[in-house]
XYZ file of N, CA, C and O in Angstrom:
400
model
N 103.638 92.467 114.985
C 103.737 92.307 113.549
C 104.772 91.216 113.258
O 105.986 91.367 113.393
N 104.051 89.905 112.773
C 105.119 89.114 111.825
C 106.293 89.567 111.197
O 106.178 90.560 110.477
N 107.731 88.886 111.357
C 108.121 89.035 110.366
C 108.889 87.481 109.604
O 110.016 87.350 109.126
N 107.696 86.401 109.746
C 107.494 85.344 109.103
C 107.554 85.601 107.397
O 107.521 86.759 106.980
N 107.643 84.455 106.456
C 107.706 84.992 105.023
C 106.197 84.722 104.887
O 105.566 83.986 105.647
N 105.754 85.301 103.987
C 103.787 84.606 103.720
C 104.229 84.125 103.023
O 105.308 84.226 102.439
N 103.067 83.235 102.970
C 103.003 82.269 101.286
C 102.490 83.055 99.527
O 102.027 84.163 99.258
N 102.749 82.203 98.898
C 102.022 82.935 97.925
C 100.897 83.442 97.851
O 100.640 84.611 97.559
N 99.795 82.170 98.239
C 98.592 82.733 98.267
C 98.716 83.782 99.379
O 98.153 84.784 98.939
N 99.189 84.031 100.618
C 99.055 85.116 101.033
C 99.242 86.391 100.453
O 98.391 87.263 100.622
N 100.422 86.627 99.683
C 100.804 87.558 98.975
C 99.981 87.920 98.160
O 99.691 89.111 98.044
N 99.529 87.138 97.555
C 98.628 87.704 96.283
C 97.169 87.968 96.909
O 96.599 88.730 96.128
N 96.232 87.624 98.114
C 95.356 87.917 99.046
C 95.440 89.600 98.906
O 94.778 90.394 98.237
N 96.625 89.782 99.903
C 97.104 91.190 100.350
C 97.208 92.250 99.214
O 96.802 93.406 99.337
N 97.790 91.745 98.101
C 97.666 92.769 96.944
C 96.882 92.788 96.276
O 97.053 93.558 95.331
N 95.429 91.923 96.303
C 94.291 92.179 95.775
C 93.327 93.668 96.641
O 92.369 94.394 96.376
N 94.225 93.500 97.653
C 93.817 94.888 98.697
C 94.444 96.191 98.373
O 94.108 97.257 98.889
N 95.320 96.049 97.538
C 96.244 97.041 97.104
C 96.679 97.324 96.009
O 97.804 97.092 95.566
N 95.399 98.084 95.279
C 95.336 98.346 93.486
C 96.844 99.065 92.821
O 96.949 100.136 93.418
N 97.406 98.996 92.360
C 98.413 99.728 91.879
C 99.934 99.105 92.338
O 101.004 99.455 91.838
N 99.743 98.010 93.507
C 101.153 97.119 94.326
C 101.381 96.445 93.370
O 100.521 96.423 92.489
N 102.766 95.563 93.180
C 102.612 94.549 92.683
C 104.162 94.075 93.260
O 104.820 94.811 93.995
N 104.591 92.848 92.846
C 106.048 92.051 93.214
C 106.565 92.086 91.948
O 105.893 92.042 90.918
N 108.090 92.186 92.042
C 108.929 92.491 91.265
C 110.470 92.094 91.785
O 110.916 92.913 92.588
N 111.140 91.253 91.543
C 111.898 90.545 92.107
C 111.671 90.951 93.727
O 112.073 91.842 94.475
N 110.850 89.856 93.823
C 110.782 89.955 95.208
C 110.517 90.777 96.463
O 110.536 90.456 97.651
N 110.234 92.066 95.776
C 110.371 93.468 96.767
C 108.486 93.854 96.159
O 108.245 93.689 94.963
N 107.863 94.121 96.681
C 106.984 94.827 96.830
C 106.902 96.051 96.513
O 107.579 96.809 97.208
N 106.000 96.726 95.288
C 106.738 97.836 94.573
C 105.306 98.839 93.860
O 104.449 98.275 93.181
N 105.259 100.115 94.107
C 104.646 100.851 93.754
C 105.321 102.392 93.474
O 106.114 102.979 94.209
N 104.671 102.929 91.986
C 104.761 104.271 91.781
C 103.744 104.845 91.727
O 102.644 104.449 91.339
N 104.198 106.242 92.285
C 102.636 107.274 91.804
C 103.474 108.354 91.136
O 104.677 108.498 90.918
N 102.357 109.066 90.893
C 102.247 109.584 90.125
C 101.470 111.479 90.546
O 100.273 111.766 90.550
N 102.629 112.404 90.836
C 102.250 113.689 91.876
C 101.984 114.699 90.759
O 102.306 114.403 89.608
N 101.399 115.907 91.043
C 100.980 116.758 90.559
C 102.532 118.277 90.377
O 102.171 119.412 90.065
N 103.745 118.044 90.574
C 104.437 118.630 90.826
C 105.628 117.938 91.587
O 105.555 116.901 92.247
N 107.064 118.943 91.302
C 108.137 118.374 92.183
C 107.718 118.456 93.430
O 107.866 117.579 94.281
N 107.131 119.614 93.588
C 106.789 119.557 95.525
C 106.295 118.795 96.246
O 106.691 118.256 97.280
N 105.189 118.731 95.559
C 104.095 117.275 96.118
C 105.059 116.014 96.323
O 105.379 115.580 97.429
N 105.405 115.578 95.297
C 106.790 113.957 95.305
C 107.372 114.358 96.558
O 106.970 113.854 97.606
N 108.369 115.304 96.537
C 108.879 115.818 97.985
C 108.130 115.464 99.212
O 108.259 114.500 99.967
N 107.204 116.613 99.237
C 106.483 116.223 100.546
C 106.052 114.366 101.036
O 106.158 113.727 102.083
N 105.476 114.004 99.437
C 105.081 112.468 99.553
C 106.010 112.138 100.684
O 105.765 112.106 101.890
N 107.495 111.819 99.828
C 108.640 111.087 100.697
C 108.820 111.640 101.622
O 109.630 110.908 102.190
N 108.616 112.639 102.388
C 108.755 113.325 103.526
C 108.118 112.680 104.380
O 108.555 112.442 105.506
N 106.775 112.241 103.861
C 105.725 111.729 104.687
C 106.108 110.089 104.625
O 106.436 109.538 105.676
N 106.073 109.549 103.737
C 106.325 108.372 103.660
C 107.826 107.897 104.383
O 108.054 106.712 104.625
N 108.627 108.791 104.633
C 109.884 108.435 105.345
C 109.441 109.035 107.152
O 110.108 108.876 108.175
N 108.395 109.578 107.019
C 107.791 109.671 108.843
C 106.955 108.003 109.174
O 107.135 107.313 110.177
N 106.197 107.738 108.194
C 105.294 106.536 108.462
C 106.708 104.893 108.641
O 106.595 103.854 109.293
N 107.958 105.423 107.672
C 108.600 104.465 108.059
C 109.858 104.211 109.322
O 110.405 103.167 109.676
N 109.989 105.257 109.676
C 110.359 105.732 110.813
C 109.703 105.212 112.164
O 110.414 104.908 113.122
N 107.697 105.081 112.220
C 107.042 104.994 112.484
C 106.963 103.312 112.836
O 106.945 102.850 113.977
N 106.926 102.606 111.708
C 107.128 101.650 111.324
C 108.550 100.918 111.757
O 108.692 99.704 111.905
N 109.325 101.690 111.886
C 110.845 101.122 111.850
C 110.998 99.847 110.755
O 111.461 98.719 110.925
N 110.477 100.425 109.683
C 110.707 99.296 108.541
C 110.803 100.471 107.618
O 109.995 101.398 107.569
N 112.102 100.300 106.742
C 111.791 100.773 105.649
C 111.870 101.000 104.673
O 113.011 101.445 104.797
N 111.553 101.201 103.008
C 111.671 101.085 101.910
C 112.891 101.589 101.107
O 113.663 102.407 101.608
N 113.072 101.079 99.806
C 113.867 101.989 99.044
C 113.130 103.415 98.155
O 112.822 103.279 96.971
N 112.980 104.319 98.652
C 112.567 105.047 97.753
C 112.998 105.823 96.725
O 114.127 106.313 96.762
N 112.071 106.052 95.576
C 112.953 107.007 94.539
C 111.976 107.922 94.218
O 110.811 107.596 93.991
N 112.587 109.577 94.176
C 111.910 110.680 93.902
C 112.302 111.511 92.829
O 113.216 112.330 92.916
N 111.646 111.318 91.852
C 111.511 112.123 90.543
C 110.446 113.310 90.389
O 109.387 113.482 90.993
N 111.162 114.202 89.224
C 110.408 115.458 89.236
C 109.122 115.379 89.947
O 108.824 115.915 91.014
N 108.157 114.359 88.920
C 106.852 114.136 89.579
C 106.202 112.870 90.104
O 104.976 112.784 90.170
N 106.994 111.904 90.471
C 106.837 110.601 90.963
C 107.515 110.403 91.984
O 108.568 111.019 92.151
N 107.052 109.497 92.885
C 107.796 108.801 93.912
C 107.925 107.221 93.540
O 106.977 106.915 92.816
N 108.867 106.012 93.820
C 109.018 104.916 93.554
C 109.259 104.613 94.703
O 109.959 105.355 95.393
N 108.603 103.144 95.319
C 108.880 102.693 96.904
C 109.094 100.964 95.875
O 108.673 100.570 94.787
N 109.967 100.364 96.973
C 110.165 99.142 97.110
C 110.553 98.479 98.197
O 111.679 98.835 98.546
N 110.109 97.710 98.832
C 110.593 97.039 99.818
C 110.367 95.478 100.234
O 109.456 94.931 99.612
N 111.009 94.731 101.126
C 111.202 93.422 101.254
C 111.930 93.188 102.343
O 113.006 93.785 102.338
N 111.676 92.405 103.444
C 111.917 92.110 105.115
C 112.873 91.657 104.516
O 112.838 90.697 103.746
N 113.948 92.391 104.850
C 115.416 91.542 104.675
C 116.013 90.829 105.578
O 116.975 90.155 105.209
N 115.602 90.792 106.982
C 115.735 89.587 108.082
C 115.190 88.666 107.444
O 115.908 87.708 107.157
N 113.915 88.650 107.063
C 113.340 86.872 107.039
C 113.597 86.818 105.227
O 113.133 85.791 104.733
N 114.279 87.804 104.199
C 114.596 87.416 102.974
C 113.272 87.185 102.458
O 113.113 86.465 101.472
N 112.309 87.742 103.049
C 111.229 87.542 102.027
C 109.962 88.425 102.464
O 109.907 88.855 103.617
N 109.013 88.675 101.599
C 107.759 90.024 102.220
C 107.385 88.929 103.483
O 107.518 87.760 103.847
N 106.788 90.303 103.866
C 105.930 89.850 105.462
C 105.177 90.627 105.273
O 104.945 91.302 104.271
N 104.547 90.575 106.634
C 103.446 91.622 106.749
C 103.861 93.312 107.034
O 103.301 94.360 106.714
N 104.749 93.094 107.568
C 105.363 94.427 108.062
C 105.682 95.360 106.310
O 105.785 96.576 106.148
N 105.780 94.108 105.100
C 105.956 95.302 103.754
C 104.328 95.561 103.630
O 103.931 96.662 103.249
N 103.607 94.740 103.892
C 101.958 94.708 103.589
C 101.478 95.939 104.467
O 100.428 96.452 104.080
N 102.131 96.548 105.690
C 101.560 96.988 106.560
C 101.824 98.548 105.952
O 100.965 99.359 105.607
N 103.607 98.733 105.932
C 103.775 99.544 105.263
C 103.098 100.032 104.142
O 102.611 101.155 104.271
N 102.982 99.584 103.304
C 102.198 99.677 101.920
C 100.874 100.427 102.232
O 100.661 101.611 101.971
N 100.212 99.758 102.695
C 99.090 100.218 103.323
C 98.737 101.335 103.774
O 97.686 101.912 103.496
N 99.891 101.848 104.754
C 99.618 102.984 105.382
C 100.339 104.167 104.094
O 99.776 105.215 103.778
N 101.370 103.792 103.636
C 101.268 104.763 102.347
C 100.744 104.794 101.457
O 101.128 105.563 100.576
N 99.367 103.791 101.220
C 98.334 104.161 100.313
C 97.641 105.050 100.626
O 97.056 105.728 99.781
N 97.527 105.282 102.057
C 96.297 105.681 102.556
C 96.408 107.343 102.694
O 95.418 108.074 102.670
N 97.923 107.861 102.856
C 98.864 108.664 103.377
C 98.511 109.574 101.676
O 97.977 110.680 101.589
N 99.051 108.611 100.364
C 99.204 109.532 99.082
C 98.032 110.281 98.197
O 98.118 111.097 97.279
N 97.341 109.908 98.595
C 96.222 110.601 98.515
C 96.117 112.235 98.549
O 95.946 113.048 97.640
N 96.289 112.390 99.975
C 96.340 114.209 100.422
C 97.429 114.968 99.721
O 97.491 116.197 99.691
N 98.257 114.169 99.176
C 99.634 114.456 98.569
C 99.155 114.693 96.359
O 99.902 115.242 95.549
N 97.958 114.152 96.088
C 97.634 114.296 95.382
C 98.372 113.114 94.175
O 98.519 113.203 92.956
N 98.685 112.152 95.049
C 99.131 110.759 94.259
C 97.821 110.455 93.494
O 96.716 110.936 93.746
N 98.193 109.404 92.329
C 97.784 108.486 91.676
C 98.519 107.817 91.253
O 98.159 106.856 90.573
């Protein structure tokens, strides 16, 4: 896994793959939206195993019923693939958790 900066057009490629992502000073940034405090919980539970996994990992924030992720390769000071990769696998992850 790169941790080169992409270009723009790359960036914006990758988040046409990823409904609900978007950039926000620079960090790569999504909320959902859980059915309960528990669910958010578990989310980040899970989402802090996939980044563990990853050895990359986000800022997260957990509210009653939301989770907030942001992140940005702070070696190369700019997204890579490794935030694209991440992202990804916690799209795929929030689902069972009962995200939107």
């Amino acid at each position: 896994m790169t941790t080169q900066p992409l270009s723009q057009k790359e960036i914006e490629d990758r988040l046409r793959e990823l409904p609900g992502w978007s950039v926000e000073d620079g960090r790569l940034v999504r909320s959902y939206r859980l059915p309960d405090h528990f669910a958010a919980t578990a989310l980040v539970v899970h989402v802090a195993q996939i980044q563990q996994e990853l050895n990359h990992h986000s800022d997260l924030t957990l509210g009653y019923d939301s989770v907030g992720l942001a992140v940005r390769t702070h070696s190369a000071d700019a997204l890579t693939e490794k935030d694209f990769d991440l992202a990804e696998r916690v799209e795929a992850a929030a689902p069972a958790h009962g995200a939107d």
